[in-house]
XYZ file of C-alpha atoms in Angstrom:
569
model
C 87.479 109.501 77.919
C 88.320 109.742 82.032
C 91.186 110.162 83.788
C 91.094 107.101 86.724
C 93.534 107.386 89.287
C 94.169 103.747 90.739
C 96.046 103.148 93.981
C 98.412 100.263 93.260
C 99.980 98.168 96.189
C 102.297 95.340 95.723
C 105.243 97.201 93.512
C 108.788 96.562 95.289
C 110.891 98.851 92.107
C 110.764 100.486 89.141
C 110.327 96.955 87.012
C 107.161 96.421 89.138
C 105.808 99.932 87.551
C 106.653 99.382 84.330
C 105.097 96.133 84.155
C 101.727 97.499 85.793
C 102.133 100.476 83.123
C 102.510 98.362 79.880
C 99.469 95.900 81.628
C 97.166 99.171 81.703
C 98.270 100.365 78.389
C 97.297 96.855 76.684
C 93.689 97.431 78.114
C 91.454 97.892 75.277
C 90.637 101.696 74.230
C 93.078 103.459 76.762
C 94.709 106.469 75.932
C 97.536 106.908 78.286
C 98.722 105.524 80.999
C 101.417 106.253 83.750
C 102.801 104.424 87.056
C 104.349 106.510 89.498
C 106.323 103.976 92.514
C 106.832 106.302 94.956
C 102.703 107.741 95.359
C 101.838 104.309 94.381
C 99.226 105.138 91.967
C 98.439 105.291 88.185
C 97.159 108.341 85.968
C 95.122 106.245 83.113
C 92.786 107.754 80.122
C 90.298 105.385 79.291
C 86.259 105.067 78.634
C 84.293 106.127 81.607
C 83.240 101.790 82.152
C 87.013 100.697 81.987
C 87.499 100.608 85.484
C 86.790 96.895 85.868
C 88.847 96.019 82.841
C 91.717 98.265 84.169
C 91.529 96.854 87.953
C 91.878 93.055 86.151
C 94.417 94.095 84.078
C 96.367 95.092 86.904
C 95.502 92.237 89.182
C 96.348 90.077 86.389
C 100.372 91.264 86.387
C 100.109 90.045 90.014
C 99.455 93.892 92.499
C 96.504 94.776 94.016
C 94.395 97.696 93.080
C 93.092 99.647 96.410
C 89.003 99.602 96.406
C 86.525 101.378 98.647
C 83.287 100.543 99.263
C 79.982 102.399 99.536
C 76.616 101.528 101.476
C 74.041 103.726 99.936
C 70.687 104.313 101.262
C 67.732 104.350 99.109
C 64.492 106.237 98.734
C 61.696 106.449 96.155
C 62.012 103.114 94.392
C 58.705 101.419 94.011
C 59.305 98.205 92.151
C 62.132 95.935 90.621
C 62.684 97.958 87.854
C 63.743 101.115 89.838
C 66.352 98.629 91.563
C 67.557 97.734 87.906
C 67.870 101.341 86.935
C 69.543 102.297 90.239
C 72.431 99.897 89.389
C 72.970 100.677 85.682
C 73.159 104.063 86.479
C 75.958 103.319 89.194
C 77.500 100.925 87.033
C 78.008 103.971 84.822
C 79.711 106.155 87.355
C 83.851 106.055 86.006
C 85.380 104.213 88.491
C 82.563 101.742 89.797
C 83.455 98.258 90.019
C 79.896 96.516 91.176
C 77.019 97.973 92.568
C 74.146 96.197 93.686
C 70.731 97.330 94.889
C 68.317 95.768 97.332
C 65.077 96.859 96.739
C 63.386 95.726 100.372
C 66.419 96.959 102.314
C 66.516 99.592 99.819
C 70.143 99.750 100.028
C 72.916 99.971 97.503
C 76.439 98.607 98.005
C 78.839 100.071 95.557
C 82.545 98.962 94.912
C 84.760 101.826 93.421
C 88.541 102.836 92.568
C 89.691 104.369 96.153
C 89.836 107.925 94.168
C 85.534 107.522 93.711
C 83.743 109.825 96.047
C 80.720 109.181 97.542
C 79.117 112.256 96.822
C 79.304 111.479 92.619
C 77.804 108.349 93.232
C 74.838 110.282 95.251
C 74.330 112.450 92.538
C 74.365 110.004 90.067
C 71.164 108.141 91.699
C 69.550 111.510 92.090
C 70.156 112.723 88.404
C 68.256 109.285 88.035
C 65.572 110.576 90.262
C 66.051 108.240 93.335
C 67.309 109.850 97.179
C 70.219 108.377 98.486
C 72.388 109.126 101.836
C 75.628 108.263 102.394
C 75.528 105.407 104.929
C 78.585 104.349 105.339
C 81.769 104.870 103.369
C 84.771 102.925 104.082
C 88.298 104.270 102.211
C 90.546 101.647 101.958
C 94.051 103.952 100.275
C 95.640 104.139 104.151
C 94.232 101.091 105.368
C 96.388 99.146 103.513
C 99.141 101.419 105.128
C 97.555 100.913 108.694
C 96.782 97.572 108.492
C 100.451 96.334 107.528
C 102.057 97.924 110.186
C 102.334 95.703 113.017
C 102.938 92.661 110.678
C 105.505 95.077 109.101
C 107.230 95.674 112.350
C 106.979 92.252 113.765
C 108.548 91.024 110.485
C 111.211 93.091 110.368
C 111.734 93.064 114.086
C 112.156 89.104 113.791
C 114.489 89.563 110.827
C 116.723 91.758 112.992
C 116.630 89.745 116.132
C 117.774 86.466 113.917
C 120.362 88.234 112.059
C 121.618 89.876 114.832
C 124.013 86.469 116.250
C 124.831 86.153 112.629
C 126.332 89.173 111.965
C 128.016 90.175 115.261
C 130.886 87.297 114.979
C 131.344 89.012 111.513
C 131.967 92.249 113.121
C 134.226 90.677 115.963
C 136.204 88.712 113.554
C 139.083 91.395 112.717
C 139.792 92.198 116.405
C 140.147 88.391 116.901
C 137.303 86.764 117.973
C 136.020 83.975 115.875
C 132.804 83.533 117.551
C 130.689 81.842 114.706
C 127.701 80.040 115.974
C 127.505 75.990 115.276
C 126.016 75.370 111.715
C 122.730 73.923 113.513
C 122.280 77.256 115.201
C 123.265 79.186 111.704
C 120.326 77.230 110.126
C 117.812 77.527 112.939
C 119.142 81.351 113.123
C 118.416 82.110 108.988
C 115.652 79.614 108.192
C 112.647 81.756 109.365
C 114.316 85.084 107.931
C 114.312 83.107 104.310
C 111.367 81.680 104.362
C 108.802 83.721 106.791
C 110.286 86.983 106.644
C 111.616 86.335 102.747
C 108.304 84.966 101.515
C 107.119 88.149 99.973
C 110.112 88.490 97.765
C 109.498 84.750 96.578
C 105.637 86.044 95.908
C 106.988 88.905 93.932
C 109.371 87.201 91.814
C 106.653 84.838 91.314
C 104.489 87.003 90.170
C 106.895 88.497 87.799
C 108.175 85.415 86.578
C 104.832 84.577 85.425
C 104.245 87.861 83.862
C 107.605 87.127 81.694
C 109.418 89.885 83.585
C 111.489 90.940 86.070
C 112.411 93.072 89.563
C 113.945 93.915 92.246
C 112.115 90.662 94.406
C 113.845 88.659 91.340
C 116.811 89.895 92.142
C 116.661 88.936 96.356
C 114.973 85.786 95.694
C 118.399 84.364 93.245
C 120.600 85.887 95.178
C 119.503 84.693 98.852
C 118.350 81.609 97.557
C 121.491 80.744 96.074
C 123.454 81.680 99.426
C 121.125 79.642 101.252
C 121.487 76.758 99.195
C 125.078 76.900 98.724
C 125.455 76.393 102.679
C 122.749 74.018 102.789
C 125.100 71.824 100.222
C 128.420 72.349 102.069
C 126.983 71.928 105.559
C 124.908 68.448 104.671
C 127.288 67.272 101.711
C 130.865 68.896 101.711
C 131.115 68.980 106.084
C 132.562 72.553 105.524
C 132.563 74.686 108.050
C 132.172 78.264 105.675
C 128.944 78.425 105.279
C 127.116 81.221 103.916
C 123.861 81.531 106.038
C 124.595 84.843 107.356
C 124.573 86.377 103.997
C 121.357 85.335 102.735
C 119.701 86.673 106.411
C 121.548 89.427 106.081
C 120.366 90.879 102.623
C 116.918 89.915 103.672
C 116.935 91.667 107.033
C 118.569 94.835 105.311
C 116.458 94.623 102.558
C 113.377 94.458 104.615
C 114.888 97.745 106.595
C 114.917 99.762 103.913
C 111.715 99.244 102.489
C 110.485 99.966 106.213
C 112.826 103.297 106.206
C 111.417 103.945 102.834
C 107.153 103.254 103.669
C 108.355 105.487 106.272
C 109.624 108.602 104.303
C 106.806 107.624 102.146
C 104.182 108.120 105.026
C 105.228 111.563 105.574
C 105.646 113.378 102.063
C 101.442 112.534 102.485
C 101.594 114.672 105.804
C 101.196 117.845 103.635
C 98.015 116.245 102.256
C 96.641 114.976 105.143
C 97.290 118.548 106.826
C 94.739 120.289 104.082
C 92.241 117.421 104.141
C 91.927 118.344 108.010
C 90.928 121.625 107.178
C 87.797 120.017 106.489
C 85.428 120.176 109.563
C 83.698 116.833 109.952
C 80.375 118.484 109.815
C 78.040 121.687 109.418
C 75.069 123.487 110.975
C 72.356 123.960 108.793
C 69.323 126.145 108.528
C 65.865 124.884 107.693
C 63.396 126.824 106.138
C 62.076 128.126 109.923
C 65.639 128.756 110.343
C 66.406 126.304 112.944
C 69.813 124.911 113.429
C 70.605 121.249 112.297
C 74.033 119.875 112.387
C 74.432 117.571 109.956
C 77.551 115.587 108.616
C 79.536 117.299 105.469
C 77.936 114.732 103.024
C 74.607 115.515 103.600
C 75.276 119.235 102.205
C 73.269 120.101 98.585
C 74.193 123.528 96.914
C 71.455 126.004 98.094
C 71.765 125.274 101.924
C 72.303 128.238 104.217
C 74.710 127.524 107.195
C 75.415 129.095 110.240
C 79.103 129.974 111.413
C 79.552 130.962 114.668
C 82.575 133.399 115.538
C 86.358 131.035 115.180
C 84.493 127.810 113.291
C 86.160 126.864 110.196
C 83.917 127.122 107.097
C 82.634 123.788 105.709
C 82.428 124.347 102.321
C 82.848 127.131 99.577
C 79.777 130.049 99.992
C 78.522 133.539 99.491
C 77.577 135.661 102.651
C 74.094 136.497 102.721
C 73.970 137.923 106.275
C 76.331 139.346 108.758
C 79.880 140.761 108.551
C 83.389 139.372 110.267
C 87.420 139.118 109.158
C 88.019 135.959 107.889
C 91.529 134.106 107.889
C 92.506 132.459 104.260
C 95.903 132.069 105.210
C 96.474 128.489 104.553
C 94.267 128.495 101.580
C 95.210 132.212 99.883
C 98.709 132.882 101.353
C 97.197 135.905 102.873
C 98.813 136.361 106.223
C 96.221 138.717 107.894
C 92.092 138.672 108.105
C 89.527 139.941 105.338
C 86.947 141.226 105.843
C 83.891 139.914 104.685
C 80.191 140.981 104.056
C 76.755 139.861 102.078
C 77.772 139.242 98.973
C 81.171 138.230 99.227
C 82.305 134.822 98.575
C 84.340 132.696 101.336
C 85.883 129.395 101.183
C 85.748 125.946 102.814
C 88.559 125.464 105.477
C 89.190 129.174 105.937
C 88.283 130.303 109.467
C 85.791 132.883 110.778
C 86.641 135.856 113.043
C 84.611 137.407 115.207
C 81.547 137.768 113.592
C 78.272 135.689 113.154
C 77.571 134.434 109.494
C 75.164 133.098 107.416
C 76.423 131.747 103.871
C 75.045 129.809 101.324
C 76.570 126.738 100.000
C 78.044 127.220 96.324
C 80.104 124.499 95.907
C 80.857 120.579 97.507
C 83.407 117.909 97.295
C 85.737 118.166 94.635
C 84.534 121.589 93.609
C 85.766 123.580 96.596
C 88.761 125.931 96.110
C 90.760 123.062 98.819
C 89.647 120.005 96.407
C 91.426 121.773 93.479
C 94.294 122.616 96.100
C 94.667 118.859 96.840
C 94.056 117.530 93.663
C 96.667 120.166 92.629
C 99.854 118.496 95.233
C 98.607 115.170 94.206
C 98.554 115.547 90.540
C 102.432 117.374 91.344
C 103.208 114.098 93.348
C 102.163 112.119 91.053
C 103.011 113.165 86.957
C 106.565 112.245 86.743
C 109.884 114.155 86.143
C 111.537 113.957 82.332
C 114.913 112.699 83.928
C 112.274 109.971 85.550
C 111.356 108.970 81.823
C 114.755 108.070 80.933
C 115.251 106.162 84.474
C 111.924 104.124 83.611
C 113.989 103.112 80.272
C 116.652 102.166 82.217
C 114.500 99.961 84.806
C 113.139 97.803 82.088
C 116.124 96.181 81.332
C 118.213 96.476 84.268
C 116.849 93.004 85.940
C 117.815 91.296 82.777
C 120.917 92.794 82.319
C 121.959 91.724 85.972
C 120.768 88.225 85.630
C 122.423 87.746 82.807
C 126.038 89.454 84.144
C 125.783 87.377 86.801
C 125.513 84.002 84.890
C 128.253 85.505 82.837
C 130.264 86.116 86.059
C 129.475 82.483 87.292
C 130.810 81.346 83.745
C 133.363 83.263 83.507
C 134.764 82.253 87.160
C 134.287 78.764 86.339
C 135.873 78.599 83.331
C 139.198 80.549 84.643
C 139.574 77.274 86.931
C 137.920 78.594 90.235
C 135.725 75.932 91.837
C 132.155 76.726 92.359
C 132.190 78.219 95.968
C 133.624 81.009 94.846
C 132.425 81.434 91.913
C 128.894 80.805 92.987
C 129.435 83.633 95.574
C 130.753 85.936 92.649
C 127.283 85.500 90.901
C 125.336 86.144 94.072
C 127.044 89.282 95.202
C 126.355 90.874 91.441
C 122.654 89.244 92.038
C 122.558 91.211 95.727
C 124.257 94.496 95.334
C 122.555 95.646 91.829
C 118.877 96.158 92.894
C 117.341 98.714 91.018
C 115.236 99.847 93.842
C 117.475 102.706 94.789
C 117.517 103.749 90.957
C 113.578 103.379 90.359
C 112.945 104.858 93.697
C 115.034 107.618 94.089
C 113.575 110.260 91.685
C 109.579 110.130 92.262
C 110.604 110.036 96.098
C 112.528 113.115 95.736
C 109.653 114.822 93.873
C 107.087 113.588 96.742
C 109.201 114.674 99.740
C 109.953 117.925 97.793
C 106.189 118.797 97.041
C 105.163 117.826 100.364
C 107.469 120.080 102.468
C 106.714 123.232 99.778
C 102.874 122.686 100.288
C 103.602 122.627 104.070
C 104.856 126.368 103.587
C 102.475 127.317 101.098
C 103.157 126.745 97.965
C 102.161 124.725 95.463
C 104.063 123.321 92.453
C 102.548 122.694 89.419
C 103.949 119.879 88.284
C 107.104 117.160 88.476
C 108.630 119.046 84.903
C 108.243 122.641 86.164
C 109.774 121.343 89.761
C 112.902 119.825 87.775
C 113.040 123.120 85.539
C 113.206 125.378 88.955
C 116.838 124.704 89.602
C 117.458 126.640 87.010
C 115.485 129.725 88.523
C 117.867 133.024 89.702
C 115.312 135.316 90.321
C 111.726 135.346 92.115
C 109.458 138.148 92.095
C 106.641 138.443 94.944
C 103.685 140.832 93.844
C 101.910 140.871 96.879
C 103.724 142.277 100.151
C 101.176 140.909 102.459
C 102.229 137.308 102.461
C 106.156 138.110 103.157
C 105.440 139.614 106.666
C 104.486 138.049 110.197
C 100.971 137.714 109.764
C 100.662 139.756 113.039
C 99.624 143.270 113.163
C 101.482 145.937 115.376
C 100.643 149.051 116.459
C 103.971 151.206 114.992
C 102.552 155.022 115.084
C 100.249 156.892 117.889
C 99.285 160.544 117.612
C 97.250 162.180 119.775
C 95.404 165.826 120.430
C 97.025 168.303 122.496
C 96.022 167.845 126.165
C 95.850 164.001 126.158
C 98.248 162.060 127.181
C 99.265 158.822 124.947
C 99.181 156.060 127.577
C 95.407 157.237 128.511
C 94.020 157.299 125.098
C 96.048 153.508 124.807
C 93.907 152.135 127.917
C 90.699 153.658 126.697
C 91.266 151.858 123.128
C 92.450 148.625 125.064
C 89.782 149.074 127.621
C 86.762 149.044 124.716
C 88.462 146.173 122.783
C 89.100 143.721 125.677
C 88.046 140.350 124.917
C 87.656 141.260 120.660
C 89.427 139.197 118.311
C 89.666 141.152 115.691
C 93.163 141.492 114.063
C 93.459 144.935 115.024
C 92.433 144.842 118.572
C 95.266 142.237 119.174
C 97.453 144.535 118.141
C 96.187 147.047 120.752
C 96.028 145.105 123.208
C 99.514 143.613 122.416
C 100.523 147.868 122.595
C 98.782 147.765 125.883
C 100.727 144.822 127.807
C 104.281 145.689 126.324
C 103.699 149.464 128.016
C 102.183 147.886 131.145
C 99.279 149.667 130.664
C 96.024 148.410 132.261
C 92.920 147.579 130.445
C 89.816 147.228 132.837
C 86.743 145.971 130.902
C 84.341 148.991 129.444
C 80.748 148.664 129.463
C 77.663 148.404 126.896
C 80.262 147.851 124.113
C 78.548 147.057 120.995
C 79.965 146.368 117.310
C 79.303 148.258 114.205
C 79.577 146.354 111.313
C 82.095 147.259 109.270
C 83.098 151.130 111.243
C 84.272 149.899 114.698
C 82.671 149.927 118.327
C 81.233 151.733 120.611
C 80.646 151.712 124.807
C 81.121 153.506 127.604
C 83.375 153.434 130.445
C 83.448 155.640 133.748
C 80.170 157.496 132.285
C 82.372 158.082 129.610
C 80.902 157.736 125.441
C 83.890 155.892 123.597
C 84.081 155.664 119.670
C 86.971 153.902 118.219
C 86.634 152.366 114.421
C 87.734 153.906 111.172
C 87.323 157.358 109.363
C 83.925 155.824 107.942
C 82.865 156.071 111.532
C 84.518 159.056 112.249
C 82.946 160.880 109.685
């Protein structure tokens, strides 16, 4: 069994998830499955070659399942055969949709799941015994996101403009203007919202018509549609000057806002993610056996290769030291608000960043193996598992469309049958139709959980999961074991003794003098000593580092030590 993760687009509420989750859970040989609306993706446990069945299964309840594609390049095939192999062993990668090899191009394109990375399929044609090289990976889960934008605002931007004449005489009305534009104008005015800027609520509902359920674009297609149609009939038929135009434009245009509002809060719970996949550098410099620098893109790394880090460069990718020494700064990463030092032998970790010191590491571990993969993966899984109190709102969600529907044909009924004639009554049935969309009661939970593990990973920490986030309210008492990471992060210079004879501001300078220009943690805090006294710190000469003790140089034909008691002693 694997566990896919499939980015799902398309889903308006929490009927739309439960409809993709029963889909995925009819797939043949799947374990477990789980749709989360508000990160827009599904947790599934199926065979390692379900991905194609679970992508049509998903298609098939009428969403889209986001894809990326991969253009391989080839080397070591010598015949049709190797092609043939190439692919089956792609094919068998969890997650691949198609792959196909061209042997004289000797080139592979490879359609995945948008979670696939291109570095398993690389090491799935080398396990084979092929080379391959990344040529060009294209990640469609934002582009979806980027894409829609301007159609998104232009959309809703022509919704509001339209509305806007509709709605103003409404809001005039009770201080005694009756402004209400002519019934042409009204239908000009609310045509385009319905049918332009209302079409994907008619797609949805289609979709879930013909999938024998129900949601939220079910809900706004009656209810609009009905408005729309009732002034159609008492404009063209009944001559009646109350028509109802305004109201279908108007649940359309607000509709349309909040989804916009909502994509919006949606876009920046990721901001927390996107801020740790940046600690990524985009590429490396690596050393070839005569120990010449190469820089070379991050998916062209193997475990083995030595790298060079220069002094402030963040670290590529998880290592172990083999030469030089330097303070490294795991903050974001460890919590740990100050520099540690490093040497041969000790291991550091991709995204940190390097002090002051030159370094040579060798690379232990890639892609989804680094320390910051499992930190991602960790605030995605968070965002993603759902919430017990979500369980029993799923439960709800199933048969809340129904339930509506079905009160509001019993409202219609029900007005009809006291004696009211059908305006109103037809009006009674539309406002249940409009006001009870269960997006606000699908939504609400799994965007909580996003926007609250976002902002925590933002400050560091990390929740485990959507239970043990729920479970925290109940928390009175939190115990910190390590002091370090509830301070500053900035050293300070609290305590200066000195021998008899020497004065404190002079032995100050010197210190400040021999550690101008370092940036080692403790020489900022000198030199932050040095400019709140006013003291001044003119540059000493021949100063040279000692691994690990201190440094040493000379200034006004003076020696100067200054490092720890190792050095001292």
């Amino acid at each position: 069994m694997h566990e896919f993760e499939l980015s799902i687009s398309g889903m308006t509420c929490a009927a739309c998830a439960g409809r993709v989750e029963r889909a995925l859970q009819k797939v043949p040989a799947v374990s477990a499955a789980g749709v989360n609306l508000a990160s827009e993706k599904a947790r599934v446990s199926a065979p390692g070659d379900a991905a194609p069945a679970l992508a049509e299964a998903v298609t098939a309840a009428g969403y889209r399942v986001a894809e990326a594609e991969h253009d391989l390049a080839l080397s070591g095939m010598s015949c049709a055969n190797c092609a043939g192999r190439i692919e089956k062993v792609l094919r068998a990668v969890p997650g691949v949709l198609a792959a196909e090899v061209n042997l004289a191009s000797e080139k592979a394109r490879v359609r995945t799941l948008a979670a696939v990375d291109t570095h398993t399929l690389i090491a799935a044609v080398e396990g084979a015994g092929y080379g391959a090289q990344d040529r060009r990976a294209e990640d469609e889960r934002s582009a979806p996101a980027r894409q829609g934008m301007p159609w998104e605002h232009l959309e809703l931007t022509l919704a509001l403009l339209l509305t806007a004449p509709l709605i103003l005489p409404m809001l005039l009305a009770p201080f005694g203007w009756h402004l209400m534009p002519p019934a042409w104008l009204q239908f000009l005015l609310a045509t385009p919202v319905q049918f332009i800027v209302g079409a994907r609520f008619y797609r949805g509902a289609w979709h879930a018509l013909r999938a024998r359920s129900g949601n939220m674009d079910v809900l706004v297609a009656l209810g609009t549609s009905a408005a729309y149609g009732l002034s159609l009939y008492l404009w063209l038929v009944k001559d009646s000057p109350h028509l109802y135009f305004e109201t279908a434009a108007m649940v359309i245009a607000l509709v349309r806002l909040g989804k916009y509002l909502e994509t919006r809060a949606k876009r920046r719970t990721g901001a927390a993610l996107r801020a740790l996949e940046a600690l990524r550098p985009e590429s490396a410099r690596r050393l070839d056996a005569a120990g010449q620098e190469e820089e070379v893109a991050l998916n062209r790394l193997r475990l083995g290769d030595r790298l060079q880090l220069r002094p402030g460069e963040r670290i590529p990718a998880d290592g172990r030291i083999l030469q030089g020494e330097s303070q490294v700064d795991e903050a974001l990463l460890t919590g740990e608000s100050r520099p540690v030092a490093k040497g041969p032998g000790d291991e550091v970790v991709g995204g940190a960043i390097n002090g002051e010191g030159n370094l040579q590491i060798e690379v232990i571990a890639l892609g989804g193996e680094t320390v910051l993969a499992g930190i991602i993966r960790l605030v995605e899984d968070a965002q993603a598992t759902k919430a017990p109190i979500q369980q029993l709102v799923d439960r709800i969600s199933r048969v809340f469309v129904p339930v509506v529907v079905s009160l509001a044909l019993v409202t219609l009924l029900g007005w009809l049958l006291s004696g009211h004639p059908l305006e109103p009554s037809l009006l009674a049935a539309v406002a249940v139709l409009v006001i009870a969309c269960p997006c606000a009661l699908g939504l609400a939970t799994p965007a909580a959980l996003m926007a609250g593990t976002g902002v925590a990973a933002r400050h560091g920490i990390l929740i485990k999961d959507a239970e043990t986030l729920e479970r925290a309210q109940g928390i009175t008492t939190v115990v910190f074991d390590k002091t370090g990471t509830l301070t500053a992060g900035q050293l300070r210079l609290c305590q200066l003794a000195t021998a008899p004879g020497i004065e404190e501001a002079d032995l100050l300078s010197l210190a400040g003098s021999l550690q101008r220009g370092s940036e080692h943690p403790l020489a900022a805090a000198v030199l932050l000593a040095c400019r709140e006294r006013g003291l001044d710190t003119p540059p000493a000469q021949d100063v040279r580092a000692l691994p690990g003790r201190g440094l040493q140089g000379r200034w006004q034909g003076r020696a100067l030590l200054l490092g720890n008691a190792r050095l001292l002693a």
